[in-house]
PDB file of C-alpha atoms in Angstrom:
ATOM      1  CA  MET A   1      -0.061  -0.020   0.042  1.00 51.00           C
ATOM      2  CA  THR A   2       1.564   3.240  -1.161  1.00 46.00           C
ATOM      3  CA  SER A   3       0.444   6.729  -0.450  1.00 48.00           C
ATOM      4  CA  VAL A   4      -1.048   9.145  -3.107  1.00 47.00           C
ATOM      5  CA  PHE A   5       1.562  11.766  -1.707  1.00 56.00           C
ATOM      6  CA  ALA A   6       5.128  11.987  -2.274  1.00 65.00           C
ATOM      7  CA  MET A   7       6.800  10.455   0.673  1.00 77.00           C
ATOM      8  CA  LEU A   8       8.225  13.022   3.036  1.00 83.00           C
ATOM      9  CA  SER A   9      11.981  12.956   3.582  1.00 87.00           C
ATOM     10  CA  GLU A  10      13.726  12.779   6.909  1.00 89.00           C
ATOM     11  CA  GLU A  11      15.167  16.265   6.250  1.00 90.00           C
ATOM     12  CA  ASP A  12      11.689  17.795   5.532  1.00 89.00           C
ATOM     13  CA  ILE A  13      10.276  16.320   8.659  1.00 90.00           C
ATOM     14  CA  LEU A  14      13.223  17.426  10.944  1.00 90.00           C
ATOM     15  CA  LEU A  15      12.689  20.945   9.489  1.00 90.00           C
ATOM     16  CA  GLU A  16       9.034  20.888  10.360  1.00 89.00           C
ATOM     17  CA  LEU A  17       9.791  19.572  13.797  1.00 89.00           C
ATOM     18  CA  LYS A  18      12.146  22.400  14.356  1.00 89.00           C
ATOM     19  CA  GLN A  19       9.434  24.836  13.371  1.00 88.00           C
ATOM     20  CA  TYR A  20       6.997  23.301  15.802  1.00 85.00           C
ATOM     21  CA  GLN A  21       9.531  23.329  18.555  1.00 84.00           C
ATOM     22  CA  ASN A  22      10.389  26.966  17.911  1.00 87.00           C
ATOM     23  CA  TRP A  23       6.724  27.780  18.065  1.00 85.00           C
ATOM     24  CA  HIS A  24       6.317  25.927  21.310  1.00 82.00           C
ATOM     25  CA  GLN A  25       9.367  27.579  22.929  1.00 84.00           C
ATOM     26  CA  ALA A  26       8.017  30.983  22.083  1.00 88.00           C
ATOM     27  CA  TYR A  27       4.630  29.914  23.458  1.00 85.00           C
ATOM     28  CA  MET A  28       6.115  28.585  26.868  1.00 83.00           C
ATOM     29  CA  GLU A  29       8.215  31.874  27.103  1.00 88.00           C
ATOM     30  CA  GLY A  30       4.707  33.676  27.151  1.00 90.00           C
ATOM     31  CA  LYS A  31       5.310  35.541  23.828  1.00 89.00           C
ATOM     32  CA  ARG A  32       2.056  36.836  22.070  1.00 91.00           C
ATOM     33  CA  ARG A  33       0.675  35.348  18.998  1.00 89.00           C
ATOM     34  CA  GLU A  34       2.214  37.871  16.689  1.00 88.00           C
ATOM     35  CA  GLU A  35       5.591  37.332  18.144  1.00 89.00           C
ATOM     36  CA  ARG A  36       5.736  33.597  17.678  1.00 87.00           C
ATOM     37  CA  PRO A  37       7.141  32.113  14.696  1.00 88.00           C
ATOM     38  CA  GLY A  38       4.767  30.510  12.276  1.00 86.00           C
ATOM     39  CA  LEU A  39       3.994  26.707  12.346  1.00 82.00           C
ATOM     40  CA  PRO A  40       4.787  24.860   9.315  1.00 81.00           C
ATOM     41  CA  GLU A  41       2.000  24.519   6.686  1.00 79.00           C
ATOM     42  CA  ASN A  42       0.832  20.873   5.662  1.00 75.00           C
ATOM     43  CA  LYS A  43       1.223  21.327   1.968  1.00 75.00           C
ATOM     44  CA  ASP A  44      -0.885  18.017   1.485  1.00 71.00           C
ATOM     45  CA  ALA A  45      -3.920  19.508   3.320  1.00 74.00           C
ATOM     46  CA  PRO A  46      -7.033  19.551   1.143  1.00 71.00           C
ATOM     47  CA  LYS A  47      -7.894  22.989  -0.358  1.00 72.00           C
ATOM     48  CA  TYR A  48     -11.597  22.618   0.234  1.00 73.00           C
ATOM     49  CA  THR A  49     -13.453  22.351   3.702  1.00 79.00           C
ATOM     50  CA  SER A  50     -15.918  19.921   1.962  1.00 82.00           C
ATOM     51  CA  TYR A  51     -13.047  17.390   1.570  1.00 79.00           C
ATOM     52  CA  ALA A  52     -12.065  17.855   5.067  1.00 79.00           C
ATOM     53  CA  LEU A  53     -15.543  17.329   6.371  1.00 88.00           C
ATOM     54  CA  PHE A  54     -16.092  14.209   4.217  1.00 88.00           C
ATOM     55  CA  GLY A  55     -12.761  12.943   5.424  1.00 87.00           C
ATOM     56  CA  THR A  56     -13.707  13.257   8.987  1.00 90.00           C
ATOM     57  CA  PHE A  57     -16.888  11.288   8.523  1.00 94.00           C
ATOM     58  CA  ILE A  58     -15.214   8.590   6.538  1.00 94.00           C
ATOM     59  CA  HIS A  59     -12.354   8.369   8.845  1.00 94.00           C
ATOM     60  CA  MET A  60     -14.657   8.152  11.944  1.00 96.00           C
ATOM     61  CA  LEU A  61     -16.215   5.261  10.420  1.00 97.00           C
ATOM     62  CA  LEU A  62     -13.063   3.642   9.385  1.00 97.00           C
ATOM     63  CA  PHE A  63     -11.716   4.203  12.907  1.00 96.00           C
ATOM     64  CA  LEU A  64     -14.722   2.421  14.463  1.00 97.00           C
ATOM     65  CA  ALA A  65     -14.497  -0.325  11.968  1.00 98.00           C
ATOM     66  CA  ILE A  66     -10.523  -1.019  12.800  1.00 97.00           C
ATOM     67  CA  GLU A  67     -11.241  -0.741  16.446  1.00 97.00           C
ATOM     68  CA  ILE A  68     -14.283  -3.288  16.514  1.00 98.00           C
ATOM     69  CA  SER A  69     -12.073  -5.535  14.208  1.00 97.00           C
ATOM     70  CA  GLY A  70      -9.293  -5.338  16.309  1.00 96.00           C
ATOM     71  CA  PHE A  71     -11.517  -6.015  19.531  1.00 97.00           C
ATOM     72  CA  LEU A  72     -13.057  -9.018  17.802  1.00 97.00           C
ATOM     73  CA  ARG A  73      -9.407 -10.151  16.640  1.00 95.00           C
ATOM     74  CA  ILE A  74     -10.275 -10.237  12.954  1.00 97.00           C
ATOM     75  CA  GLN A  75      -6.848  -9.159  11.689  1.00 96.00           C
ATOM     76  CA  LYS A  76      -7.890  -9.510   7.968  1.00 97.00           C
ATOM     77  CA  PHE A  77     -10.527  -6.924   8.588  1.00 98.00           C
ATOM     78  CA  VAL A  78      -8.214  -4.636  10.570  1.00 98.00           C
ATOM     79  CA  GLY A  79      -5.826  -4.704   7.331  1.00 97.00           C
ATOM     80  CA  PHE A  80      -8.537  -4.103   5.140  1.00 98.00           C
ATOM     81  CA  PHE A  81      -9.960  -1.195   6.958  1.00 98.00           C
ATOM     82  CA  SER A  82      -6.448   0.171   7.583  1.00 98.00           C
ATOM     83  CA  ARG A  83      -5.563   0.107   3.903  1.00 97.00           C
ATOM     84  CA  LEU A  84      -8.933   2.025   3.129  1.00 97.00           C
ATOM     85  CA  ARG A  85      -7.975   4.540   5.839  1.00 96.00           C
ATOM     86  CA  ILE A  86      -4.414   4.934   4.162  1.00 96.00           C
ATOM     87  CA  SER A  87      -6.155   5.289   0.570  1.00 94.00           C
ATOM     88  CA  THR A  88      -8.453   7.862   1.696  1.00 93.00           C
ATOM     89  CA  ASP A  89      -5.940   9.972   3.611  1.00 91.00           C
ATOM     90  CA  ARG A  90      -6.023  12.771   1.104  1.00 86.00           C
ATOM     91  CA  PHE A  91      -9.462  13.820   2.362  1.00 86.00           C
ATOM     92  CA  CYS A  92      -8.106  14.103   5.993  1.00 86.00           C
ATOM     93  CA  TYR A  93      -7.796  17.694   7.536  1.00 83.00           C
ATOM     94  CA  GLU A  94      -4.337  16.898   8.364  1.00 85.00           C
ATOM     95  CA  PRO A  95      -3.146  14.472   5.655  1.00 88.00           C
ATOM     96  CA  VAL A  96       0.032  12.284   6.136  1.00 90.00           C
ATOM     97  CA  SER A  97       0.112  13.019   9.911  1.00 90.00           C
ATOM     98  CA  CYS A  98      -0.954  11.253  12.945  1.00 91.00           C
ATOM     99  CA  GLY A  99      -3.894   9.404  11.517  1.00 93.00           C
ATOM    100  CA  TYR A 100      -1.661   8.244   8.667  1.00 95.00           C
ATOM    101  CA  ASN A 101       0.971   6.972  11.244  1.00 95.00           C
ATOM    102  CA  SER A 102      -1.921   5.257  13.185  1.00 96.00           C
ATOM    103  CA  ALA A 103      -3.252   3.487   9.996  1.00 97.00           C
ATOM    104  CA  TYR A 104       0.269   2.258   8.905  1.00 97.00           C
ATOM    105  CA  THR A 105       0.782   0.976  12.587  1.00 97.00           C
ATOM    106  CA  LYS A 106      -2.499  -0.941  12.621  1.00 98.00           C
ATOM    107  CA  LEU A 107      -1.969  -2.287   9.178  1.00 98.00           C
ATOM    108  CA  GLY A 108       1.644  -3.433  10.258  1.00 98.00           C
ATOM    109  CA  LEU A 109       0.268  -5.082  13.407  1.00 97.00           C
ATOM    110  CA  ALA A 110      -2.519  -6.905  11.155  1.00 98.00           C
ATOM    111  CA  LEU A 111       0.255  -8.186   8.689  1.00 98.00           C
ATOM    112  CA  LEU A 112       2.630  -9.214  11.743  1.00 97.00           C
ATOM    113  CA  SER A 113      -0.291 -11.403  13.113  1.00 96.00           C
ATOM    114  CA  GLN A 114      -0.552 -12.893   9.778  1.00 96.00           C
ATOM    115  CA  ASN A 115       3.174 -13.671   9.795  1.00 96.00           C
ATOM    116  CA  ASP A 116       4.024 -11.039   7.080  1.00 97.00           C
ATOM    117  CA  VAL A 117       6.990  -9.706   8.798  1.00 97.00           C
ATOM    118  CA  VAL A 118       8.298  -8.089   5.536  1.00 97.00           C
ATOM    119  CA  GLY A 119       4.809  -6.231   5.106  1.00 97.00           C
ATOM    120  CA  ALA A 120       4.936  -5.150   8.714  1.00 98.00           C
ATOM    121  CA  ILE A 121       8.520  -3.839   8.418  1.00 98.00           C
ATOM    122  CA  ARG A 122       7.507  -1.755   5.128  1.00 97.00           C
ATOM    123  CA  CYS A 123       4.602  -0.241   7.174  1.00 97.00           C
ATOM    124  CA  LEU A 124       6.969   0.593   9.992  1.00 97.00           C
ATOM    125  CA  GLU A 125       9.349   2.369   7.389  1.00 96.00           C
ATOM    126  CA  THR A 126       6.504   4.283   5.981  1.00 95.00           C
ATOM    127  CA  SER A 127       4.600   5.108   9.109  1.00 95.00           C
ATOM    128  CA  TRP A 128       7.076   7.799  10.429  1.00 94.00           C
ATOM    129  CA  ARG A 129       7.259   9.782   7.279  1.00 93.00           C
ATOM    130  CA  VAL A 130       4.482  12.246   8.382  1.00 93.00           C
ATOM    131  CA  HIS A 131       3.897  15.923   8.911  1.00 90.00           C
ATOM    132  CA  PRO A 132       4.352  16.887  12.606  1.00 88.00           C
ATOM    133  CA  CYS A 133       0.995  17.959  14.001  1.00 84.00           C
ATOM    134  CA  PRO A 134      -0.201  18.746  17.508  1.00 81.00           C
ATOM    135  CA  HIS A 135      -1.023  15.073  18.215  1.00 82.00           C
ATOM    136  CA  ASN A 136       2.339  13.456  17.342  1.00 84.00           C
ATOM    137  CA  THR A 137       4.446  16.276  18.614  1.00 82.00           C
ATOM    138  CA  SER A 138       2.610  16.006  21.989  1.00 76.00           C
ATOM    139  CA  PHE A 139       2.439  12.262  22.359  1.00 80.00           C
ATOM    140  CA  GLY A 140       4.776  10.840  19.799  1.00 84.00           C
ATOM    141  CA  LEU A 141       4.582   8.332  17.050  1.00 91.00           C
ATOM    142  CA  LYS A 142       2.689   5.186  17.706  1.00 94.00           C
ATOM    143  CA  ARG A 143       4.850   2.683  19.509  1.00 93.00           C
ATOM    144  CA  SER A 144       2.957  -0.595  19.210  1.00 95.00           C
ATOM    145  CA  LEU A 145       4.360  -1.943  15.975  1.00 97.00           C
ATOM    146  CA  VAL A 146       8.026  -0.938  16.785  1.00 96.00           C
ATOM    147  CA  SER A 147       7.546  -2.684  19.983  1.00 95.00           C
ATOM    148  CA  LYS A 148       6.413  -5.955  18.351  1.00 96.00           C
ATOM    149  CA  LEU A 149       9.018  -5.797  15.702  1.00 97.00           C
ATOM    150  CA  LYS A 150      11.928  -5.464  18.182  1.00 94.00           C
ATOM    151  CA  GLY A 151      12.182  -9.133  18.481  1.00 93.00           C
ATOM    152  CA  TYR A 152      12.732  -9.676  14.799  1.00 97.00           C
ATOM    153  CA  PRO A 153      16.467  -9.370  13.632  1.00 97.00           C
ATOM    154  CA  GLU A 154      15.526  -8.698  10.129  1.00 97.00           C
ATOM    155  CA  ALA A 155      13.557  -5.495  11.371  1.00 97.00           C
ATOM    156  CA  SER A 156      16.354  -4.181  13.365  1.00 97.00           C
ATOM    157  CA  LYS A 157      17.445  -1.318  11.010  1.00 97.00           C
ATOM    158  CA  ALA A 158      13.771  -0.261  10.617  1.00 97.00           C
ATOM    159  CA  VAL A 159      13.213  -0.331  14.336  1.00 97.00           C
ATOM    160  CA  ALA A 160      16.384   1.754  15.031  1.00 96.00           C
ATOM    161  CA  GLN A 161      15.417   4.243  12.540  1.00 95.00           C
ATOM    162  CA  TYR A 162      11.785   4.559  13.887  1.00 95.00           C
ATOM    163  CA  ILE A 163      13.077   5.136  17.430  1.00 92.00           C
ATOM    164  CA  GLU A 164      15.494   7.784  16.293  1.00 90.00           C
ATOM    165  CA  ILE A 165      12.930   9.711  14.204  1.00 91.00           C
ATOM    166  CA  GLY A 166      10.440   9.097  17.197  1.00 90.00           C
ATOM    167  CA  LYS A 167      12.723  10.710  19.626  1.00 87.00           C
ATOM    168  CA  GLN A 168      12.635  13.871  17.366  1.00 87.00           C
ATOM    169  CA  PHE A 169       8.871  14.090  17.564  1.00 87.00           C
ATOM    170  CA  VAL A 170       8.640  14.472  21.310  1.00 82.00           C
ATOM    171  CA  SER A 171      10.775  16.692  23.616  1.00 66.00           C
ATOM    172  CA  TRP A 172      10.616  13.986  26.517  1.00 56.00           C
ATOM    173  CA  SER A 173      12.237  11.455  24.066  1.00 60.00           C
ATOM    174  CA  GLU A 174      13.779   9.354  26.836  1.00 63.00           C
ATOM    175  CA  GLU A 175      10.297   8.446  28.288  1.00 65.00           C
ATOM    176  CA  TRP A 176       9.027   7.592  24.945  1.00 61.00           C
ATOM    177  CA  VAL A 177      11.976   5.170  24.170  1.00 64.00           C
ATOM    178  CA  GLU A 178      11.625   3.740  27.742  1.00 71.00           C
ATOM    179  CA  ARG A 179       7.749   2.856  26.982  1.00 70.00           C
ATOM    180  CA  ILE A 180       8.903   1.067  23.976  1.00 68.00           C
ATOM    181  CA  ASN A 181      11.559  -0.824  25.824  1.00 69.00           C
ATOM    182  CA  LYS A 182       8.983  -1.834  28.658  1.00 73.00           C
ATOM    183  CA  SER A 183       6.466  -3.239  25.867  1.00 68.00           C
TER     184      SER A 183
END
């Protein structure tokens, strides 16, 4: 499953993260809105509000379908609905962002449960290539897939890369890595 968007480079992501960190620092220093640097613009965002509204509705339904399928342990459905979520990401208010990371994480876990380690690794490698947003710069990238793949030697490079980029997303990166190590 590939994105309809060009894959973000690590350099682009780190630049956007730096912009978020600069904005946050100015905010914490009590600077007024006009004194703060601007937040990065998600160039992939839909140009029409109707797209975003449609995307919100569709993604709410897909979220429920993924969660119910996961609860019922029907991994083929989790994979199907996750792929559908990824393929409709262009309708999202913040495309190629936290929802994209979550969908690839769910898809990777579904593939791993079906013994498709290569597919799960590909999902992990793709899932971190997202625009920073308030959710993933506050809470970090999803940790569940990287935690599961830690035990697979063939995933070691992808796991190390994910952890390194994940540290950049959150200022309390040691706690983020510690949570991965505990799971």
